[in-house]
Amino acid sequence: MIVVTRLNQTRFALNPDLIERIQASPDTTIIMVDAATFVVTETMDELIAKIARYRASVLAAAARLTGSNGSGADGALPDDAEAVL
């Protein structure tokens, strides 16, 4: 979950996997897959950074749980893996 701030300064947690798109016009608006919208104080760049950090933390936690770094014996990523960022 990422924590975002509404314009009235209340904070709430949001599942970034359910974000459809983010708009900045001029306020930053998050549109969810269920069409819910949230206007927040964070910039689009800040939200993208939060989402990237969240996803990196999920991957790091998965690697700790499995005791691996996600790569094969030779250190290479699997053929179907894509680089993050």
CSV table of C-alpha atoms in Angstrom, one decimal, residues 29-85:
chain,number,residue,atom,x,y,z
A,29,THR,CA,-5.9,12.9,-9.8
A,30,ILE,CA,-5.7,9.1,-9.3
A,31,ILE,CA,-8.2,7.1,-11.3
A,32,MET,CA,-8.7,3.5,-10.1
A,33,VAL,CA,-9.8,0.5,-12.1
A,34,ASP,CA,-13.2,0.7,-10.6
A,35,ALA,CA,-13.5,4.4,-11.8
A,36,ALA,CA,-13.1,5.8,-8.3
A,37,THR,CA,-11.1,9.1,-8.3
A,38,PHE,CA,-8.9,10.7,-5.7
A,39,VAL,CA,-7.4,14.2,-5.9
A,40,VAL,CA,-4.2,14.3,-3.9
A,41,THR,CA,-1.4,16.7,-2.9
A,42,GLU,CA,1.4,14.5,-4.2
A,43,THR,CA,2.8,15.2,-7.7
A,44,MET,CA,2.6,12.6,-10.4
A,45,ASP,CA,6.4,12.1,-10.1
A,46,GLU,CA,6.1,11.6,-6.3
A,47,LEU,CA,3.4,9.0,-6.9
A,48,ILE,CA,5.4,7.2,-9.5
A,49,ALA,CA,8.4,7.1,-7.1
A,50,LYS,CA,6.1,5.8,-4.3
A,51,ILE,CA,4.7,3.0,-6.5
A,52,ALA,CA,8.2,2.0,-7.6
A,53,ARG,CA,9.4,1.9,-4.0
A,54,TYR,CA,6.4,-0.2,-3.0
A,55,ARG,CA,6.9,-2.7,-5.9
A,56,ALA,CA,10.7,-2.9,-5.1
A,57,SER,CA,9.8,-3.7,-1.4
A,58,VAL,CA,7.4,-6.4,-2.5
A,59,LEU,CA,10.1,-8.0,-4.7
A,60,ALA,CA,12.7,-7.7,-1.9
A,61,ALA,CA,10.3,-9.3,0.7
A,62,ALA,CA,9.6,-12.2,-1.8
A,63,ALA,CA,13.4,-12.7,-2.2
A,64,ARG,CA,13.9,-12.8,1.5
A,65,LEU,CA,11.1,-15.3,2.0
A,66,THR,CA,12.4,-17.6,-0.7
A,67,GLY,CA,16.0,-17.1,0.3
A,68,SER,CA,17.0,-16.1,-3.2
A,69,ASN,CA,17.7,-13.0,-5.2
A,70,GLY,CA,15.3,-14.1,-8.0
A,71,SER,CA,18.1,-15.0,-10.4
A,72,GLY,CA,19.2,-18.4,-11.7
A,73,ALA,CA,22.4,-20.2,-10.6
A,74,ASP,CA,24.4,-18.1,-13.1
A,75,GLY,CA,23.0,-14.8,-11.7
A,76,ALA,CA,20.9,-14.2,-14.8
A,77,LEU,CA,17.2,-13.4,-14.7
A,78,PRO,CA,14.8,-16.0,-16.1
A,79,ASP,CA,14.0,-15.6,-19.8
A,80,ASP,CA,10.4,-14.3,-19.1
A,81,ALA,CA,11.6,-11.7,-16.5
A,82,GLU,CA,11.6,-8.0,-17.3
A,83,ALA,CA,13.8,-5.5,-15.6
A,84,VAL,CA,12.0,-3.2,-13.2
A,85,LEU,CA,12.8,0.5,-13.8
